[in-house]
PDB file of C-alpha atoms in Angstrom:
ATOM      1  CA  MET U   1     116.314 133.867  94.999  1.00 79.00           C
ATOM      2  CA  VAL U   2     118.783 135.305  97.198  1.00 87.00           C
ATOM      3  CA  LYS U   3     119.158 138.920  97.716  1.00 90.00           C
ATOM      4  CA  ASN U   4     122.494 140.694  98.222  1.00 93.00           C
ATOM      5  CA  ARG U   5     122.318 142.940 101.200  1.00 94.00           C
ATOM      6  CA  ASN U   6     124.849 145.072 102.824  1.00 95.00           C
ATOM      7  CA  VAL U   7     125.881 143.839 106.151  1.00 96.00           C
ATOM      8  CA  GLY U   8     126.405 147.314 107.527  1.00 96.00           C
ATOM      9  CA  VAL U   9     123.202 148.709 106.240  1.00 96.00           C
ATOM     10  CA  VAL U  10     121.346 145.397 107.929  1.00 96.00           C
ATOM     11  CA  ILE U  11     122.881 146.270 111.184  1.00 96.00           C
ATOM     12  CA  ILE U  12     122.218 150.110 111.152  1.00 97.00           C
ATOM     13  CA  LEU U  13     118.591 149.506 110.151  1.00 97.00           C
ATOM     14  CA  SER U  14     117.886 146.910 112.876  1.00 96.00           C
ATOM     15  CA  LEU U  15     119.362 149.506 115.260  1.00 96.00           C
ATOM     16  CA  ILE U  16     117.546 152.514 113.807  1.00 97.00           C
ATOM     17  CA  THR U  17     113.960 150.697 113.643  1.00 97.00           C
ATOM     18  CA  CYS U  18     114.526 149.277 117.392  1.00 95.00           C
ATOM     19  CA  GLY U  19     114.617 145.815 115.978  1.00 93.00           C
ATOM     20  CA  LEU U  20     111.585 145.982 113.498  1.00 96.00           C
ATOM     21  CA  TYR U  21     113.716 145.759 110.520  1.00 97.00           C
ATOM     22  CA  ASN U  22     115.236 142.581 112.301  1.00 96.00           C
ATOM     23  CA  ILE U  23     111.822 140.876 112.383  1.00 96.00           C
ATOM     24  CA  TYR U  24     111.534 141.733 108.618  1.00 97.00           C
ATOM     25  CA  TRP U  25     115.168 140.372 108.040  1.00 97.00           C
ATOM     26  CA  MET U  26     114.489 137.095 109.980  1.00 97.00           C
ATOM     27  CA  TYR U  27     111.599 136.637 107.535  1.00 97.00           C
ATOM     28  CA  ALA U  28     113.341 137.141 104.474  1.00 97.00           C
ATOM     29  CA  ILE U  29     116.462 135.144 105.561  1.00 97.00           C
ATOM     30  CA  THR U  30     114.291 132.115 106.478  1.00 96.00           C
ATOM     31  CA  GLU U  31     112.299 132.191 103.159  1.00 96.00           C
ATOM     32  CA  GLU U  32     115.741 132.470 101.263  1.00 95.00           C
ATOM     33  CA  ILE U  33     117.208 129.511 102.986  1.00 95.00           C
ATOM     34  CA  SER U  34     114.045 127.696 102.529  1.00 95.00           C
ATOM     35  CA  TYR U  35     114.423 128.345  98.806  1.00 93.00           C
ATOM     36  CA  LEU U  36     118.039 127.358  98.949  1.00 92.00           C
ATOM     37  CA  ILE U  37     117.651 123.885 100.253  1.00 94.00           C
ATOM     38  CA  ASP U  38     113.993 123.394  99.087  1.00 92.00           C
ATOM     39  CA  ASP U  39     112.573 122.778 102.448  1.00 91.00           C
ATOM     40  CA  ARG U  40     108.885 123.985 102.572  1.00 90.00           C
ATOM     41  CA  SER U  41     108.613 123.329 106.315  1.00 92.00           C
ATOM     42  CA  PHE U  42     110.959 126.218 107.101  1.00 92.00           C
ATOM     43  CA  ARG U  43     108.947 129.264 106.584  1.00 95.00           C
ATOM     44  CA  GLY U  44     109.236 132.862 107.708  1.00 95.00           C
ATOM     45  CA  GLY U  45     105.754 133.312 108.804  1.00 95.00           C
ATOM     46  CA  LYS U  46     106.137 130.337 111.228  1.00 96.00           C
ATOM     47  CA  VAL U  47     109.539 131.594 112.841  1.00 96.00           C
ATOM     48  CA  ILE U  48     107.969 135.477 113.255  1.00 97.00           C
ATOM     49  CA  LEU U  49     104.688 133.659 115.019  1.00 97.00           C
ATOM     50  CA  PHE U  50     106.754 131.273 117.175  1.00 97.00           C
ATOM     51  CA  SER U  51     109.152 133.956 118.262  1.00 96.00           C
ATOM     52  CA  LEU U  52     106.357 136.351 119.247  1.00 96.00           C
ATOM     53  CA  ILE U  53     104.341 133.508 121.158  1.00 98.00           C
ATOM     54  CA  THR U  54     107.309 132.332 123.206  1.00 98.00           C
ATOM     55  CA  CYS U  55     108.609 136.069 123.793  1.00 96.00           C
ATOM     56  CA  GLY U  56     111.740 135.570 121.812  1.00 93.00           C
ATOM     57  CA  ILE U  57     112.905 132.404 123.380  1.00 96.00           C
ATOM     58  CA  TYR U  58     112.096 130.613 119.632  1.00 97.00           C
ATOM     59  CA  THR U  59     114.699 133.149 118.360  1.00 97.00           C
ATOM     60  CA  PHE U  60     117.614 131.073 120.109  1.00 97.00           C
ATOM     61  CA  PHE U  61     116.338 127.848 118.344  1.00 97.00           C
ATOM     62  CA  TRP U  62     116.079 129.828 115.118  1.00 98.00           C
ATOM     63  CA  TYR U  63     119.742 130.832 115.207  1.00 98.00           C
ATOM     64  CA  TYR U  64     120.927 127.458 115.685  1.00 98.00           C
ATOM     65  CA  THR U  65     118.788 126.062 112.938  1.00 97.00           C
ATOM     66  CA  VAL U  66     119.848 128.605 110.431  1.00 97.00           C
ATOM     67  CA  GLY U  67     123.369 127.659 111.150  1.00 96.00           C
ATOM     68  CA  SER U  68     122.422 123.876 110.214  1.00 96.00           C
ATOM     69  CA  LYS U  69     120.358 124.925 107.238  1.00 95.00           C
ATOM     70  CA  LEU U  70     123.196 127.454 105.780  1.00 95.00           C
ATOM     71  CA  MET U  71     125.693 124.420 105.988  1.00 94.00           C
ATOM     72  CA  ILE U  72     123.211 122.171 104.127  1.00 94.00           C
ATOM     73  CA  ALA U  73     122.475 124.836 101.672  1.00 93.00           C
ATOM     74  CA  GLN U  74     126.607 125.233 101.295  1.00 92.00           C
ATOM     75  CA  ARG U  75     126.884 121.618 100.752  1.00 93.00           C
ATOM     76  CA  ASN U  76     124.188 121.505  98.194  1.00 92.00           C
ATOM     77  CA  HIS U  77     125.789 124.605  96.127  1.00 90.00           C
ATOM     78  CA  ASN U  78     129.265 123.304  96.231  1.00 90.00           C
ATOM     79  CA  LYS U  79     130.452 126.327  98.709  1.00 87.00           C
ATOM     80  CA  MET U  80     133.106 125.932 101.488  1.00 88.00           C
ATOM     81  CA  VAL U  81     130.915 124.284 104.191  1.00 86.00           C
ATOM     82  CA  LYS U  82     131.016 126.138 107.600  1.00 89.00           C
ATOM     83  CA  ASP U  83     128.791 125.141 110.473  1.00 92.00           C
ATOM     84  CA  ASN U  84     128.409 128.228 112.492  1.00 94.00           C
ATOM     85  CA  SER U  85     125.255 127.339 114.129  1.00 96.00           C
ATOM     86  CA  ILE U  86     126.863 126.946 117.586  1.00 97.00           C
ATOM     87  CA  ILE U  87     128.516 130.375 117.116  1.00 97.00           C
ATOM     88  CA  TYR U  88     125.150 132.100 116.185  1.00 97.00           C
ATOM     89  CA  LEU U  89     123.443 130.360 119.234  1.00 97.00           C
ATOM     90  CA  ILE U  90     126.120 131.533 121.712  1.00 98.00           C
ATOM     91  CA  LEU U  91     126.413 135.107 120.490  1.00 98.00           C
ATOM     92  CA  ALA U  92     122.484 135.294 120.632  1.00 97.00           C
ATOM     93  CA  ILE U  93     122.524 134.108 124.308  1.00 97.00           C
ATOM     94  CA  PHE U  94     125.006 136.619 125.227  1.00 98.00           C
ATOM     95  CA  GLY U  95     123.022 139.309 123.743  1.00 95.00           C
ATOM     96  CA  LEU U  96     125.231 139.557 120.614  1.00 96.00           C
ATOM     97  CA  GLY U  97     122.458 138.226 118.015  1.00 95.00           C
ATOM     98  CA  ILE U  98     123.175 141.416 115.799  1.00 96.00           C
ATOM     99  CA  ILE U  99     126.658 139.889 115.332  1.00 96.00           C
ATOM    100  CA  SER U 100     125.170 136.509 114.477  1.00 97.00           C
ATOM    101  CA  ASN U 101     122.817 138.504 112.159  1.00 97.00           C
ATOM    102  CA  ALA U 102     125.988 140.183 110.406  1.00 97.00           C
ATOM    103  CA  ILE U 103     127.646 136.479 109.874  1.00 96.00           C
ATOM    104  CA  ILE U 104     124.507 135.245 108.593  1.00 96.00           C
ATOM    105  CA  GLN U 105     124.176 137.886 106.170  1.00 96.00           C
ATOM    106  CA  SER U 106     127.686 137.712 104.934  1.00 94.00           C
ATOM    107  CA  ASP U 107     127.077 133.963 104.443  1.00 92.00           C
ATOM    108  CA  MET U 108     123.982 134.592 102.589  1.00 94.00           C
ATOM    109  CA  ASN U 109     125.772 137.064 100.295  1.00 92.00           C
ATOM    110  CA  ASN U 110     128.057 134.328  99.309  1.00 87.00           C
ATOM    111  CA  PHE U 111     124.757 132.766  97.450  1.00 83.00           C
ATOM    112  CA  ALA U 112     123.727 136.099  95.932  1.00 78.00           C
ATOM    113  CA  GLN U 113     126.819 136.144  93.800  1.00 73.00           C
TER     114      GLN U 113
END
């Protein structure tokens, strides 16, 4: 089940909590995408664990993977297919991951409708 979240609230909570909400959000988004594409290997706990072990380097891989898996979910649910994986990755590399989060949440909200 995909939860509709306000993009502005996601950004504000991530900033106010110094990134703690962002960790929860990454977990939740990963679980929702896993549900959408029925992929039990793509799990939120694994993402958080690998991100902590690699001191955040895995997060760059996660942004790219989320873009790819969102494209699969869009195709499976007859939505307009957009491959934003490179955009998510480039924004994250340049320290603009919060913008990637906003775009990802916006794309996920299309599934909640």
